[in-house]
Coordinates of C-alpha atoms in Angstrom, one line a residue:
X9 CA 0.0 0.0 0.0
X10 CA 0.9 3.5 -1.0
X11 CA -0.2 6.7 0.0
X12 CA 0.8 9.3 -2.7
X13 CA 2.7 12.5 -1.4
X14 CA 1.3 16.0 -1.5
X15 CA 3.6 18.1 -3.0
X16 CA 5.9 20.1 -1.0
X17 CA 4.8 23.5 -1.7
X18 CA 0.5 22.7 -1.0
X19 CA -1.3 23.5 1.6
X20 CA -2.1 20.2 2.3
X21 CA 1.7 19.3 3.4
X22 CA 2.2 21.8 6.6
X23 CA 6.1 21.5 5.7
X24 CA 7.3 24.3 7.1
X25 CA 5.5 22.9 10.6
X26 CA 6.6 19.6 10.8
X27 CA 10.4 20.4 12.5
X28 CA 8.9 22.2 15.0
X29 CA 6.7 19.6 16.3
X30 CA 9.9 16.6 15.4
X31 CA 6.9 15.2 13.5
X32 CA 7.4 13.9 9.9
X33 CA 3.4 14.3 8.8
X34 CA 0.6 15.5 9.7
X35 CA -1.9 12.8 9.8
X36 CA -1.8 9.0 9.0
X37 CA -4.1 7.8 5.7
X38 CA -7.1 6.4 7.7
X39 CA -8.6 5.3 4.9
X40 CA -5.9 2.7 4.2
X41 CA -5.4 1.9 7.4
X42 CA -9.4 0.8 7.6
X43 CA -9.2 -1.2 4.0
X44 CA -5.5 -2.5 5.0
X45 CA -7.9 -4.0 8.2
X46 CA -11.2 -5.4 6.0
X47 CA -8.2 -7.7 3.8
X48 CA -7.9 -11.0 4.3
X49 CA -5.8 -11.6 7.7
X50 CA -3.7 -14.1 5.4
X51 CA -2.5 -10.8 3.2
X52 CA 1.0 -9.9 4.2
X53 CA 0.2 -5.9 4.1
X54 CA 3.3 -2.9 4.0
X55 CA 2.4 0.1 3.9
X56 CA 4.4 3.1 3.2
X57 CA 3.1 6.9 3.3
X58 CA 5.1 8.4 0.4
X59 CA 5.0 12.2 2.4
X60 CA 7.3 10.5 5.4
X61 CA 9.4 7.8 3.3
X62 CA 10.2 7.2 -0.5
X63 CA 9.1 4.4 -2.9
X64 CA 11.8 2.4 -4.3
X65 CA 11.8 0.5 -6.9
X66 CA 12.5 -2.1 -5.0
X67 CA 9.2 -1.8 -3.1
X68 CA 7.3 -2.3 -5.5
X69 CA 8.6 -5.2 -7.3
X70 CA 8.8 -6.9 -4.3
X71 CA 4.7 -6.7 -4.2
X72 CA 2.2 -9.0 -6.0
X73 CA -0.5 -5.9 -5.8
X74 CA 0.1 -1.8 -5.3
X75 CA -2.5 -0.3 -3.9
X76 CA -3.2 3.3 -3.5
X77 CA -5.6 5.8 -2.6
X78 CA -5.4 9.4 -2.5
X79 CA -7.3 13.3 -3.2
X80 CA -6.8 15.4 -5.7
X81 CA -3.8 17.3 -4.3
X82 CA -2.0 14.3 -5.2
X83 CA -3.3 13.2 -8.4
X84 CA -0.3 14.0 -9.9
X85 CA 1.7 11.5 -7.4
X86 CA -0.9 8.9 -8.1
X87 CA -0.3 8.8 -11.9
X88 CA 2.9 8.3 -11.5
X89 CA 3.2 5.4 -9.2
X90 CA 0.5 3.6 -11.7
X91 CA 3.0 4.1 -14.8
X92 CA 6.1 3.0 -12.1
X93 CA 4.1 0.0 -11.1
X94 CA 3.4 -0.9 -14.8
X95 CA 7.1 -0.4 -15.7
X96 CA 8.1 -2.4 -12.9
X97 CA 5.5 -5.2 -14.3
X98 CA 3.0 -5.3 -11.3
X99 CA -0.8 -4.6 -11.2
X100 CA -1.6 -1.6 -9.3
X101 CA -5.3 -1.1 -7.8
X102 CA -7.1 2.4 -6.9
X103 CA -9.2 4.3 -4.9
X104 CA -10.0 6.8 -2.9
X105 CA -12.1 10.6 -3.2
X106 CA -10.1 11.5 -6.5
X107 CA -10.7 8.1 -8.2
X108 CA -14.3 8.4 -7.0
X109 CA -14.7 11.6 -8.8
X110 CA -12.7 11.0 -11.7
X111 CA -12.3 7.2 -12.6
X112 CA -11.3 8.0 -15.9
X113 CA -8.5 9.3 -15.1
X114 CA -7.2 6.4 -13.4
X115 CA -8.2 3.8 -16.6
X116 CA -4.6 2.6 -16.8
X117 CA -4.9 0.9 -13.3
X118 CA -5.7 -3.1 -13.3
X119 CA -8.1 -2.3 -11.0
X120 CA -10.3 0.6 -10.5
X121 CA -12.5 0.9 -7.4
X122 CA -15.1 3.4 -6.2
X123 CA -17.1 2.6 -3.1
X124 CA -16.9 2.6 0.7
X125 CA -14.2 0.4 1.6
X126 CA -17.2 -2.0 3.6
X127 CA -18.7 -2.9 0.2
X128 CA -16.2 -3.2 -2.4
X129 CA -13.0 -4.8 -0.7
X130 CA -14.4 -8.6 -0.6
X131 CA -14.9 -8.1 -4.5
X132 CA -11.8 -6.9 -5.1
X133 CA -10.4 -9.8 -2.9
X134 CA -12.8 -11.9 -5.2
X135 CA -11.3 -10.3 -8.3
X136 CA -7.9 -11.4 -7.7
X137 CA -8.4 -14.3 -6.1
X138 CA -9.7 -16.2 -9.0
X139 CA -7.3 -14.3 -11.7
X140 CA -9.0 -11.6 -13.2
X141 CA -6.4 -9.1 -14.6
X142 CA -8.6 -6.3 -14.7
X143 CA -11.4 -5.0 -13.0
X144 CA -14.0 -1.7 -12.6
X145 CA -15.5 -2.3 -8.9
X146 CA -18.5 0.2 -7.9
X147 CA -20.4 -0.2 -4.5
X148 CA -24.0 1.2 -4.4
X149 CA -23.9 4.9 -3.0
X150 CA -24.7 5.6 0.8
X151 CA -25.4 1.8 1.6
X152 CA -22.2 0.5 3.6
X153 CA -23.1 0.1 7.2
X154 CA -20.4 1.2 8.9
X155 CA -21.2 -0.5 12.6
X156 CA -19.4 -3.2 10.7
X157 CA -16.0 -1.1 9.8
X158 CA -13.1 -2.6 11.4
X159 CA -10.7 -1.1 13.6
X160 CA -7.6 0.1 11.4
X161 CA -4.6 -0.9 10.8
X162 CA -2.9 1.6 13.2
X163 CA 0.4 -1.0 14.1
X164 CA 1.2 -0.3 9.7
X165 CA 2.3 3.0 10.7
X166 CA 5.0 4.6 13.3
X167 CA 2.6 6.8 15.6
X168 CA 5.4 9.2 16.4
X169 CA 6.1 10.0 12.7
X170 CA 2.6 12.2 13.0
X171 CA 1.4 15.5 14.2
X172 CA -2.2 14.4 15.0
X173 CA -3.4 10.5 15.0
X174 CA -7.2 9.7 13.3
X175 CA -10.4 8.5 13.6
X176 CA -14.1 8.7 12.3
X177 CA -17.3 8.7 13.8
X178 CA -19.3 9.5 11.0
X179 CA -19.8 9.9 7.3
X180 CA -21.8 12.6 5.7
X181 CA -23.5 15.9 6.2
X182 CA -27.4 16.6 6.5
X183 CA -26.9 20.3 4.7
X184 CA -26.8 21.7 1.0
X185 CA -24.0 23.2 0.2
X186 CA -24.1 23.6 -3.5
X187 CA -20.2 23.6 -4.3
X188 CA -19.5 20.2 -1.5
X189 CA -19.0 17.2 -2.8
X190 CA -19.7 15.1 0.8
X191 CA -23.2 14.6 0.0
X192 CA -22.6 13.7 -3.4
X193 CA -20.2 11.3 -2.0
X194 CA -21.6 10.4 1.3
X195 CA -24.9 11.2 1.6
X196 CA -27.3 13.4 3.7
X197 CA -28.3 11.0 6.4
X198 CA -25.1 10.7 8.4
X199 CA -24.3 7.3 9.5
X200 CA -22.4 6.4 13.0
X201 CA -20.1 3.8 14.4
X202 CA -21.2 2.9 18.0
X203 CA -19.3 4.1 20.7
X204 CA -18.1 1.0 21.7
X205 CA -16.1 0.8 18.2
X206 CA -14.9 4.1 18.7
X207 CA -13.2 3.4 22.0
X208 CA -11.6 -0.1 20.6
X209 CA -10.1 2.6 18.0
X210 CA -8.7 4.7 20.8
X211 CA -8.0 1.9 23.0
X212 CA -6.0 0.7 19.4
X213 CA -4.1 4.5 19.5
X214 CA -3.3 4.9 22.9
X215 CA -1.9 1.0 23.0
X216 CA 0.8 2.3 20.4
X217 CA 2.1 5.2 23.0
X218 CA 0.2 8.1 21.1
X219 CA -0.5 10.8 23.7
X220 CA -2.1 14.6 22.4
X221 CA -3.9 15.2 19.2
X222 CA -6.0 13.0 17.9
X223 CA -8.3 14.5 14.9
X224 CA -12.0 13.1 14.0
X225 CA -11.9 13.6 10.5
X226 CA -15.4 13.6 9.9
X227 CA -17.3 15.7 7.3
X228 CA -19.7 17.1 10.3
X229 CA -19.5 15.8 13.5
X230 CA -22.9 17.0 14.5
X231 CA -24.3 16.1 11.5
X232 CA -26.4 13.6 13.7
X233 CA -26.7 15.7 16.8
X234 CA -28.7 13.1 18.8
X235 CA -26.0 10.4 17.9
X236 CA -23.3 12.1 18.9
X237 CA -24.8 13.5 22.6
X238 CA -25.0 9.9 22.6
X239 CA -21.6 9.0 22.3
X240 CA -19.6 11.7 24.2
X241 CA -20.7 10.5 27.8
X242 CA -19.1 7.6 26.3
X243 CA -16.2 9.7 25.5
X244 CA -16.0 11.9 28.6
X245 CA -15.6 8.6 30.6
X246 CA -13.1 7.2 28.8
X247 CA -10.9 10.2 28.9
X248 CA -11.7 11.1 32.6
X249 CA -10.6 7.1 33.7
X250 CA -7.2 7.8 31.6
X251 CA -6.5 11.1 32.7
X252 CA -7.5 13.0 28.8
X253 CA -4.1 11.6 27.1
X254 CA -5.9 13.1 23.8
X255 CA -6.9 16.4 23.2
X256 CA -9.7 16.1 19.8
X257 CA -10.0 17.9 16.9
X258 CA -13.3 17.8 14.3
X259 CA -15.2 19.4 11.9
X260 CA -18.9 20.8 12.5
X261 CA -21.4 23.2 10.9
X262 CA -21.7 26.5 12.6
X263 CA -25.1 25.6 14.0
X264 CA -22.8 24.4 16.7
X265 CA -23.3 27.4 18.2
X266 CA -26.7 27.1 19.0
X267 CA -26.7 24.1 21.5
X268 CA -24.2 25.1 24.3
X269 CA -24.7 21.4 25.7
X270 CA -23.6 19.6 22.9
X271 CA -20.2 22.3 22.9
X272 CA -20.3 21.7 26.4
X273 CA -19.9 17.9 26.3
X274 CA -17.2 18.7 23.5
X275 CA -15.2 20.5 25.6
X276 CA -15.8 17.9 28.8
X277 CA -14.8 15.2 26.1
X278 CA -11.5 16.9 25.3
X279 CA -11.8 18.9 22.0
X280 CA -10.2 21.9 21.5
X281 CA -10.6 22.8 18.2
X282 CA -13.0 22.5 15.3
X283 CA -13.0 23.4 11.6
X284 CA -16.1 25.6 10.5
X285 CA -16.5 26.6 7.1
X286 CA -17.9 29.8 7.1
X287 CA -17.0 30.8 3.3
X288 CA -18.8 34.3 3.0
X289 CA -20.2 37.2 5.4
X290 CA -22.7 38.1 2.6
X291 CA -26.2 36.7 3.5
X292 CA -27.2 36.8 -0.3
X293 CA -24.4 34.6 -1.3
X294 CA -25.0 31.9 1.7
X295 CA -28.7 31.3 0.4
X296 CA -27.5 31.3 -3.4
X297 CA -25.0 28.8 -2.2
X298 CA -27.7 27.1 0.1
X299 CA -25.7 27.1 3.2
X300 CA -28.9 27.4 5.0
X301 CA -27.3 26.5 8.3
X302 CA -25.0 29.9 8.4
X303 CA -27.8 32.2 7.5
X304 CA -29.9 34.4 9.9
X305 CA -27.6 34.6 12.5
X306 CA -24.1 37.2 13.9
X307 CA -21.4 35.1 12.6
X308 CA -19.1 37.1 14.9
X309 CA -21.8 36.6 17.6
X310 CA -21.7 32.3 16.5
X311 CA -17.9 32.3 16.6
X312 CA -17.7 34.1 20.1
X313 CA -20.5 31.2 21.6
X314 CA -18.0 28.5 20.8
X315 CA -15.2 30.3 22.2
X316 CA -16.4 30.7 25.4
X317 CA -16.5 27.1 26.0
X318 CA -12.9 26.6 25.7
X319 CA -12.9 25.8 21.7
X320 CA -10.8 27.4 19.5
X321 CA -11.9 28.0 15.3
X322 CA -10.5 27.1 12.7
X323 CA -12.5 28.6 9.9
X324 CA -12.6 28.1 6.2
X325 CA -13.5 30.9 3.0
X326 CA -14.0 31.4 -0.2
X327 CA -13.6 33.6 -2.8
X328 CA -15.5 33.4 -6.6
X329 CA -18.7 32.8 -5.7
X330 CA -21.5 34.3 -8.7
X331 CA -23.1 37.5 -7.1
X332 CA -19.4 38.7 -5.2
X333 CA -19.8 42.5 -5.0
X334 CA -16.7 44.3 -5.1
X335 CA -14.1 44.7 -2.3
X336 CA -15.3 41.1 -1.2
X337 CA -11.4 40.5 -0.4
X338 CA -11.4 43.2 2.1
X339 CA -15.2 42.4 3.8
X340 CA -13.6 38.8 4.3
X341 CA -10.4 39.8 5.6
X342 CA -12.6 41.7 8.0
X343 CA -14.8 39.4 9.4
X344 CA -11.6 36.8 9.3
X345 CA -10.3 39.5 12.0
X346 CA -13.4 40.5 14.2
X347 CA -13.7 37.1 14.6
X348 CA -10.5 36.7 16.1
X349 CA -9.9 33.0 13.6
X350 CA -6.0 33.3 14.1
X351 CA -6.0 30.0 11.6
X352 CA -7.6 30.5 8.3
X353 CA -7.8 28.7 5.1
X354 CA -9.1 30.8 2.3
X355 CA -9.5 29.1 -1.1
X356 CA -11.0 30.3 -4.9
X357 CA -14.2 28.4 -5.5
X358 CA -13.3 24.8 -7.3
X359 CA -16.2 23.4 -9.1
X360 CA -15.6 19.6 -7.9
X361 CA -16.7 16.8 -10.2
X362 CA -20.3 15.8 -9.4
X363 CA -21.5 18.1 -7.2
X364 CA -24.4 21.0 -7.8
X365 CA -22.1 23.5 -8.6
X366 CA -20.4 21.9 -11.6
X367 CA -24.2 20.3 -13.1
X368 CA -25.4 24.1 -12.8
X369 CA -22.2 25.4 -14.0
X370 CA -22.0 22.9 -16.8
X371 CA -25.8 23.5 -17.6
X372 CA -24.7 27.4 -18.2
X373 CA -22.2 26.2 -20.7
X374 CA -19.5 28.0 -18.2
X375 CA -17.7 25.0 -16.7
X376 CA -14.0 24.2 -18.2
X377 CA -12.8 21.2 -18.5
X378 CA -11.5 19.3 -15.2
X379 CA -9.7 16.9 -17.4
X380 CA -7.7 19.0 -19.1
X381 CA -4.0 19.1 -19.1
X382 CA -4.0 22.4 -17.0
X383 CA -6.1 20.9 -14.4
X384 CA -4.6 17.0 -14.6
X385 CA -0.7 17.5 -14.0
X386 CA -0.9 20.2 -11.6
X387 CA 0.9 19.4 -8.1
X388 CA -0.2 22.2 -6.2
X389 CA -3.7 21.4 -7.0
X390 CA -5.3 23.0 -3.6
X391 CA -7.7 25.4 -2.8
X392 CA -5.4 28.0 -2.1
X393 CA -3.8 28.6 -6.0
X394 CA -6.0 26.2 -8.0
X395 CA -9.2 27.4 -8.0
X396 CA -12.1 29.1 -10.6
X397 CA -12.7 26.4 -13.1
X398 CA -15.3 27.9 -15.0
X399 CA -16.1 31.1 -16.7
X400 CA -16.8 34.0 -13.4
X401 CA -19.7 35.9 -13.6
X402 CA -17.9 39.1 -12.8
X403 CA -14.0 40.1 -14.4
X404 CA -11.8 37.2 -13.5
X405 CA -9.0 39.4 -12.6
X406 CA -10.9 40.6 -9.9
X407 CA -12.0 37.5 -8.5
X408 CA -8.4 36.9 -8.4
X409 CA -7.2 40.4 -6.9
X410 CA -10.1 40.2 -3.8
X411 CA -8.9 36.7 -3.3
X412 CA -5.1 38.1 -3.2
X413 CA -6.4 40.6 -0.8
X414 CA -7.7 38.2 1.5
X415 CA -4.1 36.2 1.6
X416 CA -2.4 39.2 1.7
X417 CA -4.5 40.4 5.2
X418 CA -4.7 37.2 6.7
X419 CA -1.1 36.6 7.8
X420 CA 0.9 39.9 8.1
X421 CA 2.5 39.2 11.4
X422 CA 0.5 42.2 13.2
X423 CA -2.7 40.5 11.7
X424 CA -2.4 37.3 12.9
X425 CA -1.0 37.5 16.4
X426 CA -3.5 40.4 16.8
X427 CA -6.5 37.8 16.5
X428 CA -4.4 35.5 18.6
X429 CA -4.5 38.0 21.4
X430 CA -8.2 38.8 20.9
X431 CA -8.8 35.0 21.0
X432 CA -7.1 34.1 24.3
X433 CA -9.2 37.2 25.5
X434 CA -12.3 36.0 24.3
X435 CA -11.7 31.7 25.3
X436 CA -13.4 30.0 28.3
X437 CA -10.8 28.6 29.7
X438 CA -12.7 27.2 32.4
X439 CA -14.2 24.3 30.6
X440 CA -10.9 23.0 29.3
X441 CA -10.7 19.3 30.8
X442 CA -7.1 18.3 29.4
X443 CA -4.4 17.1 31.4
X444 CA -1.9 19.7 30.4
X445 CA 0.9 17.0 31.9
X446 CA -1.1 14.7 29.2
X447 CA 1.4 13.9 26.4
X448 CA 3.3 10.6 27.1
X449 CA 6.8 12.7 27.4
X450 CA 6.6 16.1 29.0
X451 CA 10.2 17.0 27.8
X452 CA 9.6 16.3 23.9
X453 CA 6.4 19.5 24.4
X454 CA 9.5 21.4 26.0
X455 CA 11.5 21.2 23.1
X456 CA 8.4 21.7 21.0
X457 CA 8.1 25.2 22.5
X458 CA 11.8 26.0 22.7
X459 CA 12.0 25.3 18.3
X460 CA 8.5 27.6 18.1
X461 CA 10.1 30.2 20.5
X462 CA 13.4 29.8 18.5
X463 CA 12.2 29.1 14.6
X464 CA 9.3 32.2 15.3
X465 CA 10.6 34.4 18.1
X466 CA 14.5 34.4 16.9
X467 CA 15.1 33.3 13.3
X468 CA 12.0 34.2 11.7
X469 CA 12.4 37.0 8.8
X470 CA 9.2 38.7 9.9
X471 CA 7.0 38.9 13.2
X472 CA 9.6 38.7 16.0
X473 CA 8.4 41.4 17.8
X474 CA 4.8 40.5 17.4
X475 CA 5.7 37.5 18.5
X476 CA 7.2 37.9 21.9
X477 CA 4.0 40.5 22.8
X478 CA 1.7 37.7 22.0
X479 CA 3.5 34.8 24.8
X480 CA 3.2 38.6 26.8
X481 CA 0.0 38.3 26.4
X482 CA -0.5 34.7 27.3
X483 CA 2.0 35.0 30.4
X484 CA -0.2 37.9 31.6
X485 CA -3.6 35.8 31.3
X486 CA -2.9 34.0 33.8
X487 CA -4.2 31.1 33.2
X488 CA -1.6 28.1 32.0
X489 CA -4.5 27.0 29.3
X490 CA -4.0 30.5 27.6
X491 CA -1.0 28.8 26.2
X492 CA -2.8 26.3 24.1
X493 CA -4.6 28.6 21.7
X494 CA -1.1 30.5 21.8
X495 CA 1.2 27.4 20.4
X496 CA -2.3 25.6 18.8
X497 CA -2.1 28.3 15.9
X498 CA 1.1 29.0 15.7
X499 CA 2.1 26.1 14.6
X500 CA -0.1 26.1 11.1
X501 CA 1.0 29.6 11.1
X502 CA 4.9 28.7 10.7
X503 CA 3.9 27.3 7.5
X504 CA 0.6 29.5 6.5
X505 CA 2.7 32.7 6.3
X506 CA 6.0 31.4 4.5
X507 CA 3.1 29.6 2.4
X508 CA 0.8 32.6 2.1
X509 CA 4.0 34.1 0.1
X510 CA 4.1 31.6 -2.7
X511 CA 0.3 31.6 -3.1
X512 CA 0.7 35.0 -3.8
X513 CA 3.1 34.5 -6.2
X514 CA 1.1 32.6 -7.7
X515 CA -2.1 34.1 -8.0
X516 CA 0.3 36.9 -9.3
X517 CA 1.1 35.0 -11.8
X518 CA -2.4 34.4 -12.9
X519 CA -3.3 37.9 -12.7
X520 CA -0.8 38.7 -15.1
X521 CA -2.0 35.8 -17.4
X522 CA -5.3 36.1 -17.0
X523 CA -6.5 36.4 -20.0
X524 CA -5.4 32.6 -21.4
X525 CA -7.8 31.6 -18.5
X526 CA -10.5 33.2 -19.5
X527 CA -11.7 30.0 -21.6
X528 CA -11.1 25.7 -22.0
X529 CA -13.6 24.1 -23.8
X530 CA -16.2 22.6 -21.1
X531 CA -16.2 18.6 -20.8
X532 CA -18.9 16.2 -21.1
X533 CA -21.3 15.6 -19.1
X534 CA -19.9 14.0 -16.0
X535 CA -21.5 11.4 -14.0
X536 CA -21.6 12.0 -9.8
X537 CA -19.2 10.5 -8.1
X538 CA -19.3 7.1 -6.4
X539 CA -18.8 6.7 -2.7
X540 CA -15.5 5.5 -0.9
X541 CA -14.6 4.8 2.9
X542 CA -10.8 5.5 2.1
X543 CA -12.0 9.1 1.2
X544 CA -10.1 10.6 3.9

């Protein structure tokens, strides 16, 4: 088994974080870890994640079957270990959300497979056990009942090679959104594990030695709000009788805010931070985007709710929506900074295969085509540079300019540890429930700071001085949990701004060739994507 690499430069990789934390990655592939467990047991299963270690030659012809899996950031990676398999002689099989989306593109593979994991790895088992030398394996959408997903394959990997481990809870997302591809790919009706699978996976984690982060990758937590009330007394119990060796990560819908005793469970559980995309401040683009669930409400008002019980935002925009007035760069920057989200991930709208955004798109005769060459060989295929797709209803050089704005705001030094201030002012500290003494050694999160104190506070060409006012700040607090939020986003933010700089050189670029943009001739009709448990 493979995972592909990110490319250095993407958002996706957090280089320029990983020495500070001695870490190698960010996150394990779950997904291949949780098909690597529903193989037979007979299977004799490596896996190697290409962003930690490299893929010889030799790796591969020693395998009878490659397998990989992987998202469109590293599509480019993925076509290339399918032509190394092939000239090394050996089949290659592959899955995962950008196989799902675009299974044409992977054609050359022996074996193409689109599905949650639960449904389509017995036939794929079944396809080479009895000698097939090629095979197109689809599972019916939204049917895999995932009470029956194994626990993964955590021992394939070295836990200390990672920033955060990972686990899911859920799949899918109740809401709208016209540009997300989730529902296409998961569904509406969220489905659960039971709590007592989701404890044998952290029974699994903390087995290996892994103490701290530990992220639920799900696409919305709450997405089943009575489910997961349901789980976390679970959760709080198990943490409580091990003295909180994690401290959780997620992603939710902003409707979070509205029921303080699901955040308050969260926070008794032990998470500290969760991902909300927000995308706009404009009410009229939120219903033409039918993100119902962030309309009619002070998003500023929303954010501040969550705070005060002790969990810290992470929030995600974006920029190129139809209907964008002008100066939308600027009315984003601001709300990025009255709401005090010292970590933000702004992207230009990417129509994704399958989802409501590209049918409408490709309806209007405005969508380019995905498959072209433009599109298909680009590594640092993210959000962040890769974006607009399609022909924008207003001047495309000034999609492009608002978005530059918004990159250009977000992560000055004064900016960003100006929201970091306003956020440890605005936390409530008091229902943090981790053991700050949690992490299995104390003296590796000492030498964690020192590298932050000395790569940020010392070495760094820009933001010293805002810098050492910020741990000012957190000293002055007084309270020893004000240092969480403090290190928590400055962290992503020793990569963020040095990465903030090449995106702009790169939108720069497109600015300045904007007009061979402008126009690719749109594709054919493309069918929705098929659903996959490794899409993670």
């Amino acid at each position: 088994m493979v995972y592909p690499e990110f490319d250095g430069n993407s958002f996706w990789a957090m280089k320029s974080a990983m020495p500070l934390m001695g870490k190698r990655s960010l996150m394990p592939p779950l997904g291949l870890l949780t098909v690597a467990a529903l193989l037979p047991d007979d299977w004799r299963i490596r896996l190697i994640d290409n962003n930690i270690d490299p893929v010889a030659d030799a790796d591969i012809a020693a395998a009878d079957l490659v397998m990989i899996s992987g998202m469109m950031p590293q599509r480019a990676s993925m076509l290339d270990m399918i032509e190394r398999a092939h000239r090394l002689g050996r089949p290659i099989a592959v899955g995962g959300p950008d196989v799902m989306s675009s299974p044409e593109l992977y054609d050359d593979a022996e074996y193409v497979v689109t599905g949650e994991g639960e449904s389509v790895v017995s036939t794929l088992v079944e396809a080479w056990h009895s000698g097939e030398a090629r095979a197109r394996i689809d599972a019916e959408k939204f049917t895999a009942d995932v009470t029956t997903s194994p626990v993964p394959r955590f021992d394939l990997i070295r836990a200390d090679d990672y920033m955060q481990m990972a686990v899911q809870y859920s799949r899918g997302c109740p809401f709208t959104c016209e540009f997300c591809d989730i529902i296409e790919l998961f569904g509406r009706r969220p489905r659960t594990k039971t709590s007592a699978q989701m404890l044998a996976e952290l029974d699994r984690i903390y087995a290996l030695g892994h103490r701290g982060s530990v992220n639920f990758v799900d696409d919305n937590l709450i997405g089943n709000k009575k489910a997961v009330k349901a789980f976390l007394p679970d959760l709080i119990a198990w943490q409580r009788a091990r003295k909180y060796p994690f401290d959780f990560y997620t992603e939710a819908s902003l409707n979070l805010s509205d029921d303080p005793e699901l955040m308050t469970m969260m926070a008794r559980a032990g998470f500290m931070s969760v991902f909300i995309g927000i995308e706009s401040p404009d009410p009229d683009l939120l219903e033409a985007m039918r993100k119902k669930q962030n309309m009619r409400r002070d998003i500023v008002e929303s954010i501040d709710k969550v705070y005060a019980h002790g969990i810290q935002v992470i929030a995600g925009f974006i920029v190129g929506f139809d209907g964008e007035k002008e100066g939308t760069g600027d009315t984003v920057a601001d709300l990025i900074d009255s709401t005090a989200i010292p970590v933000s991930i702004c992207g230009l709208l990417f129509a994704l295969p399958g989802t409501q955004l590209s049918r409408r798109l490709e309806a209007e005769g405005r969508l380019h085509d995905l498959h072209h060459s433009h599109w298909v060989e680009q590594k640092m295929a993210d959000q962040c540079s890769q974006g607009l797709n399609f022909d924008t209803d207003r001047p495309r050089v000034d999609v492009l300019r608002d978005y530059r704005t918004v990159i250009a705001r977000s992560y000055t030094p004064e900016n960003f540890h100006r929201r970091v201030r306003s956020l440890i002012d605005r936390m409530g500290f008091e229902h943090i429930k981790v053991d700050l003494r949690r992490h299995k050694h104390w003296s590796h999160q000492a030498r964690m700071m020192m590298r932050v104190c000395w790569a940020l506070g010392v070495r760094a060409p820009r933001g010293k001085r805002q810098f050492w006012g910020t741990l000012r700040h957190a000293m002055k607090n007084g309270n020893p949990h004000a240092f969480e939020p403090f290190f928590m986003s400055l962290i992503p933010y020793a990569h963020l701004e040095p990465f903030s700089h090449e995106v702009l050189r790169v939108i720069d670029e497109r600015i300045a060739n904007v007009d061979a943009e402008d126009r690719r001739p749109a594709p054919a009709r493309m069918p929705a994507p098929q659903l996959e448990a490794a899409a993670i």
